[in-house]
């Protein structure tokens, strides 16, 4: 991975979530949750089984490889898009040399029943609290997938952006679900977002009157607007009091020619996240620019693996279900 950054505060990037999207269909029967959810040890990840949903999409596959690299074991089954044929793939991490075979089950009614049945078997083998999910699917599937995870007592890391985020949080909180939900999983990106949120809280309207402009470029297969951009813009709006419209004013680049002109290297056209935010004074004499440019997926994949390990420790602690952010993961020192 190559990271190119020019910092106002610190550098990072937005998420790359092109995967095989699906919306989980509720099965006719669900896994029974245990009243006692305890891991073998809060620091022992050898019993964990991580179901990475969205493979063979590149972001989901990168997350699965990162899990292997960090010593986690993959669930032998995972969900893929409803238009995909059932298949078994081998996930291999080139760094550690670790590999695992994973059966990909389409998210049809029949497939969802199969995944629920498989979950029961895996839980019987390793314990209820030791099975967790990672979701890198499709924006249109976010809300339904999260409900499936919550109702089947499956703690999850939601790396997929898009969907109705307010409803997502409401649904998970009302179900006491264990989850890490964030628009971006990269350590440096999360630190940048936390810093901007702190600035906006301490110095609201410090850039009052300044005009905000935002341009973001992702691979052309990314379906939605950058979730990271939306989060960063929220803080910049607090600082500037600009009436920036998240739906109308972000300049999205999704074609190769525009991305190349924006500075993306040719080899990264299929996996990158470039962002530029510009604040300009009313008379045009002062300009502040924040850039965070990432080529590749490694920074997000490794942050995702750290997030699932963090979540497993919370599940194993015996606490009530809670939705965490990546800032919680960062503050806990869980990002390696």
mmCIF file of C-alpha atoms in Angstrom:
data_model
loop_
_atom_site.group_PDB
_atom_site.id
_atom_site.type_symbol
_atom_site.label_atom_id
_atom_site.label_comp_id
_atom_site.label_asym_id
_atom_site.label_seq_id
_atom_site.Cartn_x
_atom_site.Cartn_y
_atom_site.Cartn_z
ATOM 1 C CA UNK A 1 0.000 0.000 0.000
ATOM 2 C CA UNK A 2 1.211 3.505 -0.770
ATOM 3 C CA UNK A 3 -0.059 6.365 1.363
ATOM 4 C CA UNK A 4 0.295 9.883 0.016
ATOM 5 C CA UNK A 5 -0.723 12.598 2.438
ATOM 6 C CA UNK A 6 -0.563 16.354 2.849
ATOM 7 C CA UNK A 7 -1.760 17.174 6.349
ATOM 8 C CA UNK A 8 -3.668 20.000 7.920
ATOM 9 C CA UNK A 9 -3.867 17.848 11.054
ATOM 10 C CA UNK A 10 -3.025 14.258 10.129
ATOM 11 C CA UNK A 11 -3.492 11.984 7.138
ATOM 12 C CA UNK A 12 -5.607 9.043 6.143
ATOM 13 C CA UNK A 13 -8.371 8.067 3.755
ATOM 14 C CA UNK A 14 -11.806 6.811 3.034
ATOM 15 C CA UNK A 15 -13.079 3.296 2.814
ATOM 16 C CA UNK A 16 -12.945 1.078 -0.253
ATOM 17 C CA UNK A 17 -16.014 -1.046 -0.085
ATOM 18 C CA UNK A 18 -16.493 -2.682 -3.449
ATOM 19 C CA UNK A 19 -17.600 -6.202 -2.686
ATOM 20 C CA UNK A 20 -20.248 -8.715 -3.601
ATOM 21 C CA UNK A 21 -23.209 -7.065 -1.934
ATOM 22 C CA UNK A 22 -26.182 -8.899 -0.552
ATOM 23 C CA UNK A 23 -29.147 -8.415 1.687
ATOM 24 C CA UNK A 24 -29.633 -11.257 4.103
ATOM 25 C CA UNK A 25 -33.095 -12.806 4.000
ATOM 26 C CA UNK A 26 -34.412 -13.758 7.393
ATOM 27 C CA UNK A 27 -34.377 -17.537 7.831
ATOM 28 C CA UNK A 28 -37.271 -19.662 8.996
ATOM 29 C CA UNK A 29 -35.393 -20.528 12.163
ATOM 30 C CA UNK A 30 -32.658 -18.749 14.052
ATOM 31 C CA UNK A 31 -29.784 -19.651 16.289
ATOM 32 C CA UNK A 32 -30.656 -19.785 19.942
ATOM 33 C CA UNK A 33 -28.585 -17.397 22.005
ATOM 34 C CA UNK A 34 -26.894 -18.571 25.142
ATOM 35 C CA UNK A 35 -27.478 -16.852 28.439
ATOM 36 C CA UNK A 36 -23.781 -17.228 29.214
ATOM 37 C CA UNK A 37 -21.432 -15.710 26.646
ATOM 38 C CA UNK A 38 -17.863 -16.184 27.756
ATOM 39 C CA UNK A 39 -14.668 -16.561 25.799
ATOM 40 C CA UNK A 40 -11.888 -18.887 26.814
ATOM 41 C CA UNK A 41 -9.826 -15.809 27.666
ATOM 42 C CA UNK A 42 -10.146 -12.105 26.939
ATOM 43 C CA UNK A 43 -6.618 -12.192 25.470
ATOM 44 C CA UNK A 44 -6.919 -15.547 23.686
ATOM 45 C CA UNK A 45 -8.025 -15.274 20.069
ATOM 46 C CA UNK A 46 -7.276 -18.870 19.098
ATOM 47 C CA UNK A 47 -10.909 -19.919 19.584
ATOM 48 C CA UNK A 48 -12.364 -17.061 17.526
ATOM 49 C CA UNK A 49 -13.998 -17.767 14.185
ATOM 50 C CA UNK A 50 -14.528 -14.756 11.940
ATOM 51 C CA UNK A 51 -17.214 -14.879 9.246
ATOM 52 C CA UNK A 52 -16.187 -12.415 6.545
ATOM 53 C CA UNK A 53 -19.235 -11.628 4.425
ATOM 54 C CA UNK A 54 -18.890 -10.128 0.965
ATOM 55 C CA UNK A 55 -16.113 -12.281 -0.474
ATOM 56 C CA UNK A 56 -14.837 -12.695 -3.120
ATOM 57 C CA UNK A 57 -15.100 -8.895 -3.304
ATOM 58 C CA UNK A 58 -11.692 -7.214 -2.881
ATOM 59 C CA UNK A 59 -12.363 -5.393 0.400
ATOM 60 C CA UNK A 60 -13.898 -8.408 2.123
ATOM 61 C CA UNK A 61 -11.064 -10.607 0.860
ATOM 62 C CA UNK A 62 -8.453 -8.111 2.077
ATOM 63 C CA UNK A 63 -10.121 -8.114 5.516
ATOM 64 C CA UNK A 64 -10.076 -11.921 5.597
ATOM 65 C CA UNK A 65 -6.380 -11.933 4.711
ATOM 66 C CA UNK A 66 -5.701 -9.395 7.477
ATOM 67 C CA UNK A 67 -7.502 -11.623 9.980
ATOM 68 C CA UNK A 68 -5.222 -14.499 9.056
ATOM 69 C CA UNK A 69 -2.199 -12.205 9.296
ATOM 70 C CA UNK A 70 -3.178 -11.250 12.835
ATOM 71 C CA UNK A 71 -3.609 -14.849 13.969
ATOM 72 C CA UNK A 72 -7.395 -15.097 13.685
ATOM 73 C CA UNK A 73 -9.206 -18.085 12.201
ATOM 74 C CA UNK A 74 -11.856 -17.680 9.537
ATOM 75 C CA UNK A 75 -15.277 -19.228 9.745
ATOM 76 C CA UNK A 76 -15.504 -22.103 7.255
ATOM 77 C CA UNK A 77 -18.639 -20.508 5.777
ATOM 78 C CA UNK A 78 -19.560 -16.961 4.781
ATOM 79 C CA UNK A 79 -22.271 -15.161 2.830
ATOM 80 C CA UNK A 80 -21.871 -13.841 -0.692
ATOM 81 C CA UNK A 81 -24.254 -12.096 -3.095
ATOM 82 C CA UNK A 82 -27.573 -13.716 -4.034
ATOM 83 C CA UNK A 83 -26.526 -13.722 -7.697
ATOM 84 C CA UNK A 84 -23.390 -15.754 -6.981
ATOM 85 C CA UNK A 85 -23.051 -19.501 -7.275
ATOM 86 C CA UNK A 86 -22.062 -21.478 -4.153
ATOM 87 C CA UNK A 87 -18.316 -22.009 -4.182
ATOM 88 C CA UNK A 88 -15.325 -22.685 -1.984
ATOM 89 C CA UNK A 89 -12.414 -20.263 -2.140
ATOM 90 C CA UNK A 90 -8.994 -20.368 -0.526
ATOM 91 C CA UNK A 91 -8.039 -17.181 1.290
ATOM 92 C CA UNK A 92 -4.263 -16.789 1.528
ATOM 93 C CA UNK A 93 -2.262 -14.141 3.336
ATOM 94 C CA UNK A 94 1.012 -13.694 1.482
ATOM 95 C CA UNK A 95 2.719 -12.097 4.493
ATOM 96 C CA UNK A 96 2.178 -14.853 7.050
ATOM 97 C CA UNK A 97 1.624 -17.684 4.616
ATOM 98 C CA UNK A 98 -1.599 -18.616 6.440
ATOM 99 C CA UNK A 99 -4.559 -19.816 4.406
ATOM 100 C CA UNK A 100 -8.110 -21.045 4.931
ATOM 101 C CA UNK A 101 -10.845 -22.547 2.794
ATOM 102 C CA UNK A 102 -14.198 -20.768 3.012
ATOM 103 C CA UNK A 103 -17.478 -21.938 1.515
ATOM 104 C CA UNK A 104 -19.372 -18.970 0.093
ATOM 105 C CA UNK A 105 -23.143 -19.289 0.395
ATOM 106 C CA UNK A 106 -25.431 -17.021 -1.654
ATOM 107 C CA UNK A 107 -27.774 -14.822 0.362
ATOM 108 C CA UNK A 108 -30.959 -16.481 -0.820
ATOM 109 C CA UNK A 109 -33.668 -17.879 1.446
ATOM 110 C CA UNK A 110 -32.151 -21.337 1.186
ATOM 111 C CA UNK A 111 -28.645 -19.964 1.647
ATOM 112 C CA UNK A 112 -29.583 -17.981 4.737
ATOM 113 C CA UNK A 113 -31.067 -21.106 6.319
ATOM 114 C CA UNK A 114 -27.792 -22.878 5.599
ATOM 115 C CA UNK A 115 -25.720 -20.106 7.181
ATOM 116 C CA UNK A 116 -27.873 -20.159 10.315
ATOM 117 C CA UNK A 117 -27.479 -23.930 10.564
ATOM 118 C CA UNK A 118 -23.722 -23.598 10.080
ATOM 119 C CA UNK A 119 -23.548 -20.918 12.765
ATOM 120 C CA UNK A 120 -25.135 -23.304 15.245
ATOM 121 C CA UNK A 121 -22.524 -25.952 14.486
ATOM 122 C CA UNK A 122 -19.591 -23.537 14.752
ATOM 123 C CA UNK A 123 -20.899 -22.159 18.043
ATOM 124 C CA UNK A 124 -21.254 -25.641 19.452
ATOM 125 C CA UNK A 125 -17.615 -26.240 18.598
ATOM 126 C CA UNK A 126 -15.965 -22.992 19.788
ATOM 127 C CA UNK A 127 -18.572 -21.302 22.009
ATOM 128 C CA UNK A 128 -21.310 -18.778 21.365
ATOM 129 C CA UNK A 129 -19.167 -15.737 22.087
ATOM 130 C CA UNK A 130 -16.339 -16.764 19.807
ATOM 131 C CA UNK A 131 -18.116 -16.368 16.474
ATOM 132 C CA UNK A 132 -18.137 -12.846 14.990
ATOM 133 C CA UNK A 133 -18.808 -11.341 11.567
ATOM 134 C CA UNK A 134 -17.258 -8.734 9.319
ATOM 135 C CA UNK A 135 -19.466 -7.073 6.710
ATOM 136 C CA UNK A 136 -18.080 -5.652 3.468
ATOM 137 C CA UNK A 137 -21.076 -6.097 1.222
ATOM 138 C CA UNK A 138 -23.122 -3.359 -0.467
ATOM 139 C CA UNK A 139 -24.714 -0.088 0.729
ATOM 140 C CA UNK A 140 -28.185 -1.381 -0.143
ATOM 141 C CA UNK A 141 -27.691 -4.384 2.157
ATOM 142 C CA UNK A 142 -26.396 -2.599 5.258
ATOM 143 C CA UNK A 143 -29.611 -2.302 7.270
ATOM 144 C CA UNK A 144 -31.013 -5.756 6.584
ATOM 145 C CA UNK A 145 -27.669 -7.426 7.196
ATOM 146 C CA UNK A 146 -27.251 -5.676 10.535
ATOM 147 C CA UNK A 147 -30.716 -6.791 11.668
ATOM 148 C CA UNK A 148 -29.843 -10.359 10.705
ATOM 149 C CA UNK A 149 -26.655 -10.208 12.781
ATOM 150 C CA UNK A 150 -28.432 -8.672 15.763
ATOM 151 C CA UNK A 151 -31.359 -11.075 15.742
ATOM 152 C CA UNK A 152 -28.996 -14.034 15.472
ATOM 153 C CA UNK A 153 -26.809 -12.696 18.304
ATOM 154 C CA UNK A 154 -23.820 -12.434 15.972
ATOM 155 C CA UNK A 155 -21.431 -9.598 16.967
ATOM 156 C CA UNK A 156 -20.228 -7.794 13.856
ATOM 157 C CA UNK A 157 -17.948 -5.149 12.427
ATOM 158 C CA UNK A 158 -19.788 -3.107 9.789
ATOM 159 C CA UNK A 159 -17.219 -1.853 7.311
ATOM 160 C CA UNK A 160 -19.775 -1.299 4.555
ATOM 161 C CA UNK A 161 -20.742 2.329 4.123
ATOM 162 C CA UNK A 162 -24.106 3.661 3.008
ATOM 163 C CA UNK A 163 -27.575 2.582 3.979
ATOM 164 C CA UNK A 164 -29.718 4.486 6.464
ATOM 165 C CA UNK A 165 -27.127 5.158 9.153
ATOM 166 C CA UNK A 166 -29.537 6.697 11.663
ATOM 167 C CA UNK A 167 -31.852 3.701 11.398
ATOM 168 C CA UNK A 168 -28.851 1.383 11.601
ATOM 169 C CA UNK A 169 -27.805 2.828 14.943
ATOM 170 C CA UNK A 170 -31.377 2.887 16.230
ATOM 171 C CA UNK A 171 -31.979 -0.740 15.227
ATOM 172 C CA UNK A 172 -28.772 -1.967 16.839
ATOM 173 C CA UNK A 173 -29.201 -0.054 20.058
ATOM 174 C CA UNK A 174 -32.792 -1.226 20.462
ATOM 175 C CA UNK A 175 -31.617 -4.826 20.062
ATOM 176 C CA UNK A 176 -28.622 -4.477 22.434
ATOM 177 C CA UNK A 177 -26.366 -5.649 19.640
ATOM 178 C CA UNK A 178 -22.603 -5.938 19.870
ATOM 179 C CA UNK A 179 -21.081 -4.101 16.920
ATOM 180 C CA UNK A 180 -18.338 -1.823 15.697
ATOM 181 C CA UNK A 181 -19.810 0.542 13.134
ATOM 182 C CA UNK A 182 -17.669 3.154 11.412
ATOM 183 C CA UNK A 183 -17.301 4.775 7.996
ATOM 184 C CA UNK A 184 -13.581 4.036 8.020
ATOM 185 C CA UNK A 185 -11.410 1.375 9.629
ATOM 186 C CA UNK A 186 -7.915 2.845 9.113
ATOM 187 C CA UNK A 187 -5.992 3.795 12.282
ATOM 188 C CA UNK A 188 -4.578 7.075 10.951
ATOM 189 C CA UNK A 189 -7.894 8.024 9.383
ATOM 190 C CA UNK A 190 -9.705 7.418 12.656
ATOM 191 C CA UNK A 191 -7.130 9.540 14.504
ATOM 192 C CA UNK A 192 -7.662 12.350 12.011
ATOM 193 C CA UNK A 193 -11.433 12.161 12.428
ATOM 194 C CA UNK A 194 -11.093 12.210 16.225
ATOM 195 C CA UNK A 195 -8.830 15.246 16.021
ATOM 196 C CA UNK A 196 -11.262 17.119 13.786
ATOM 197 C CA UNK A 197 -14.186 16.281 16.055
ATOM 198 C CA UNK A 198 -12.207 17.648 19.006
ATOM 199 C CA UNK A 199 -11.369 20.845 17.129
ATOM 200 C CA UNK A 200 -14.991 21.341 16.141
ATOM 201 C CA UNK A 201 -16.080 20.903 19.763
ATOM 202 C CA UNK A 202 -13.455 23.240 21.212
ATOM 203 C CA UNK A 203 -13.443 25.886 18.506
ATOM 204 C CA UNK A 204 -16.829 25.973 16.777
ATOM 205 C CA UNK A 205 -17.096 28.598 14.036
ATOM 206 C CA UNK A 206 -13.345 29.237 14.088
ATOM 207 C CA UNK A 207 -13.562 29.337 10.289
ATOM 208 C CA UNK A 208 -16.857 31.217 10.165
ATOM 209 C CA UNK A 209 -17.567 32.579 6.716
ATOM 210 C CA UNK A 210 -15.134 30.230 4.983
ATOM 211 C CA UNK A 211 -16.417 28.335 1.964
ATOM 212 C CA UNK A 212 -16.014 24.545 2.002
ATOM 213 C CA UNK A 213 -15.302 22.549 -1.157
ATOM 214 C CA UNK A 214 -14.791 18.778 -1.255
ATOM 215 C CA UNK A 215 -13.579 16.438 -3.975
ATOM 216 C CA UNK A 216 -13.238 12.676 -3.475
ATOM 217 C CA UNK A 217 -12.115 9.939 -5.853
ATOM 218 C CA UNK A 218 -12.682 6.206 -5.496
ATOM 219 C CA UNK A 219 -12.559 3.218 -7.822
ATOM 220 C CA UNK A 220 -15.429 3.380 -10.280
ATOM 221 C CA UNK A 221 -17.132 0.349 -8.726
ATOM 222 C CA UNK A 222 -17.763 2.133 -5.409
ATOM 223 C CA UNK A 223 -21.512 2.648 -5.307
ATOM 224 C CA UNK A 224 -21.911 5.370 -2.676
ATOM 225 C CA UNK A 225 -20.401 8.639 -1.520
ATOM 226 C CA UNK A 226 -17.406 8.289 0.761
ATOM 227 C CA UNK A 227 -18.514 7.693 4.359
ATOM 228 C CA UNK A 228 -15.243 9.169 5.584
ATOM 229 C CA UNK A 229 -15.866 12.332 3.593
ATOM 230 C CA UNK A 230 -19.279 12.696 5.185
ATOM 231 C CA UNK A 231 -17.805 12.304 8.683
ATOM 232 C CA UNK A 232 -15.003 14.798 8.046
ATOM 233 C CA UNK A 233 -17.400 17.282 6.455
ATOM 234 C CA UNK A 234 -19.562 17.152 9.585
ATOM 235 C CA UNK A 235 -16.669 18.487 11.650
ATOM 236 C CA UNK A 236 -15.598 21.043 9.036
ATOM 237 C CA UNK A 237 -19.143 22.396 8.875
ATOM 238 C CA UNK A 238 -19.060 22.951 12.638
ATOM 239 C CA UNK A 239 -15.807 24.860 12.226
ATOM 240 C CA UNK A 240 -16.931 26.941 9.261
ATOM 241 C CA UNK A 241 -20.723 27.289 9.620
ATOM 242 C CA UNK A 242 -20.896 26.527 5.899
ATOM 243 C CA UNK A 243 -24.245 25.318 4.548
ATOM 244 C CA UNK A 244 -22.517 22.523 2.615
ATOM 245 C CA UNK A 245 -24.982 19.889 1.376
ATOM 246 C CA UNK A 246 -23.723 16.323 1.793
ATOM 247 C CA UNK A 247 -25.877 15.042 -1.038
ATOM 248 C CA UNK A 248 -25.356 17.831 -3.556
ATOM 249 C CA UNK A 249 -22.004 19.526 -2.969
ATOM 250 C CA UNK A 250 -19.473 16.682 -2.788
ATOM 251 C CA UNK A 251 -17.661 16.305 -6.102
ATOM 252 C CA UNK A 252 -17.413 12.538 -6.665
ATOM 253 C CA UNK A 253 -14.915 11.171 -9.168
ATOM 254 C CA UNK A 254 -15.686 7.653 -10.414
ATOM 255 C CA UNK A 255 -14.078 7.502 -13.854
ATOM 256 C CA UNK A 256 -10.450 6.656 -14.618
ATOM 257 C CA UNK A 257 -9.669 9.842 -16.530
ATOM 258 C CA UNK A 258 -10.824 12.127 -13.708
ATOM 259 C CA UNK A 259 -9.108 10.026 -11.043
ATOM 260 C CA UNK A 260 -5.799 10.099 -12.923
ATOM 261 C CA UNK A 261 -6.060 13.878 -13.255
ATOM 262 C CA UNK A 262 -6.706 14.050 -9.494
ATOM 263 C CA UNK A 263 -3.365 12.353 -8.838
ATOM 264 C CA UNK A 264 -4.270 8.675 -8.569
ATOM 265 C CA UNK A 265 -1.628 6.372 -10.041
ATOM 266 C CA UNK A 266 -2.737 4.087 -12.845
ATOM 267 C CA UNK A 267 -2.046 0.916 -10.850
ATOM 268 C CA UNK A 268 -4.361 2.129 -8.057
ATOM 269 C CA UNK A 269 -7.404 2.920 -10.187
ATOM 270 C CA UNK A 270 -9.142 -0.232 -8.960
ATOM 271 C CA UNK A 271 -8.475 0.498 -5.280
ATOM 272 C CA UNK A 272 -7.933 3.996 -3.916
ATOM 273 C CA UNK A 273 -9.464 6.755 -1.789
ATOM 274 C CA UNK A 274 -8.333 10.328 -2.468
ATOM 275 C CA UNK A 275 -9.918 13.283 -0.686
ATOM 276 C CA UNK A 276 -9.302 17.024 -0.747
ATOM 277 C CA UNK A 277 -11.184 19.459 1.506
ATOM 278 C CA UNK A 278 -10.639 23.171 0.928
ATOM 279 C CA UNK A 279 -11.712 26.055 3.176
ATOM 280 C CA UNK A 280 -11.469 29.493 1.544
ATOM 281 C CA UNK A 281 -11.943 32.839 3.266
ATOM 282 C CA UNK A 282 -14.745 35.169 2.078
ATOM 283 C CA UNK A 283 -12.308 37.448 0.228
ATOM 284 C CA UNK A 284 -10.277 34.555 -1.182
ATOM 285 C CA UNK A 285 -7.041 35.690 0.445
ATOM 286 C CA UNK A 286 -6.703 32.714 2.824
ATOM 287 C CA UNK A 287 -7.072 29.054 1.998
ATOM 288 C CA UNK A 288 -6.703 25.892 4.085
ATOM 289 C CA UNK A 289 -6.491 22.479 2.464
ATOM 290 C CA UNK A 290 -6.704 19.020 3.975
ATOM 291 C CA UNK A 291 -5.756 15.988 1.877
ATOM 292 C CA UNK A 292 -5.768 12.302 2.714
ATOM 293 C CA UNK A 293 -4.919 9.971 -0.126
ATOM 294 C CA UNK A 294 -4.638 6.208 0.048
ATOM 295 C CA UNK A 295 -3.812 3.680 -2.627
ATOM 296 C CA UNK A 296 -4.683 0.083 -1.764
ATOM 297 C CA UNK A 297 -6.789 -1.541 0.957
ATOM 298 C CA UNK A 298 -4.280 -2.735 3.560
ATOM 299 C CA UNK A 299 -4.799 0.089 6.062
ATOM 300 C CA UNK A 300 -8.546 -0.587 6.166
ATOM 301 C CA UNK A 301 -8.242 -4.357 6.260
ATOM 302 C CA UNK A 302 -5.848 -4.365 9.197
ATOM 303 C CA UNK A 303 -7.984 -1.882 11.118
ATOM 304 C CA UNK A 304 -10.975 -4.146 10.530
ATOM 305 C CA UNK A 305 -9.125 -7.143 11.969
ATOM 306 C CA UNK A 306 -8.136 -5.077 15.013
ATOM 307 C CA UNK A 307 -11.757 -3.991 15.425
ATOM 308 C CA UNK A 308 -13.056 -7.560 15.442
ATOM 309 C CA UNK A 309 -10.465 -8.531 18.087
ATOM 310 C CA UNK A 310 -11.538 -5.527 20.185
ATOM 311 C CA UNK A 311 -15.186 -6.478 19.812
ATOM 312 C CA UNK A 312 -14.472 -10.080 20.810
ATOM 313 C CA UNK A 313 -12.875 -8.858 24.034
ATOM 314 C CA UNK A 314 -15.976 -6.792 24.838
ATOM 315 C CA UNK A 315 -18.305 -9.718 24.147
ATOM 316 C CA UNK A 316 -16.153 -11.964 26.328
ATOM 317 C CA UNK A 317 -16.136 -9.475 29.213
ATOM 318 C CA UNK A 318 -19.775 -10.221 30.012
ATOM 319 C CA UNK A 319 -20.941 -6.646 29.447
ATOM 320 C CA UNK A 320 -24.270 -5.796 27.831
ATOM 321 C CA UNK A 321 -24.425 -5.362 24.089
ATOM 322 C CA UNK A 322 -23.177 -2.019 22.795
ATOM 323 C CA UNK A 323 -22.402 -0.309 19.508
ATOM 324 C CA UNK A 324 -18.804 0.942 19.378
ATOM 325 C CA UNK A 325 -17.044 3.248 16.951
ATOM 326 C CA UNK A 326 -13.510 3.014 15.645
ATOM 327 C CA UNK A 327 -12.643 5.909 17.915
ATOM 328 C CA UNK A 328 -13.522 3.594 20.824
ATOM 329 C CA UNK A 329 -11.153 1.018 19.356
ATOM 330 C CA UNK A 330 -8.420 3.628 18.975
ATOM 331 C CA UNK A 331 -8.886 4.978 22.501
ATOM 332 C CA UNK A 332 -8.649 1.451 23.882
ATOM 333 C CA UNK A 333 -5.225 1.064 22.256
ATOM 334 C CA UNK A 334 -6.546 -1.836 20.210
ATOM 335 C CA UNK A 335 -5.303 -0.609 16.814
ATOM 336 C CA UNK A 336 -1.945 -2.213 16.151
#
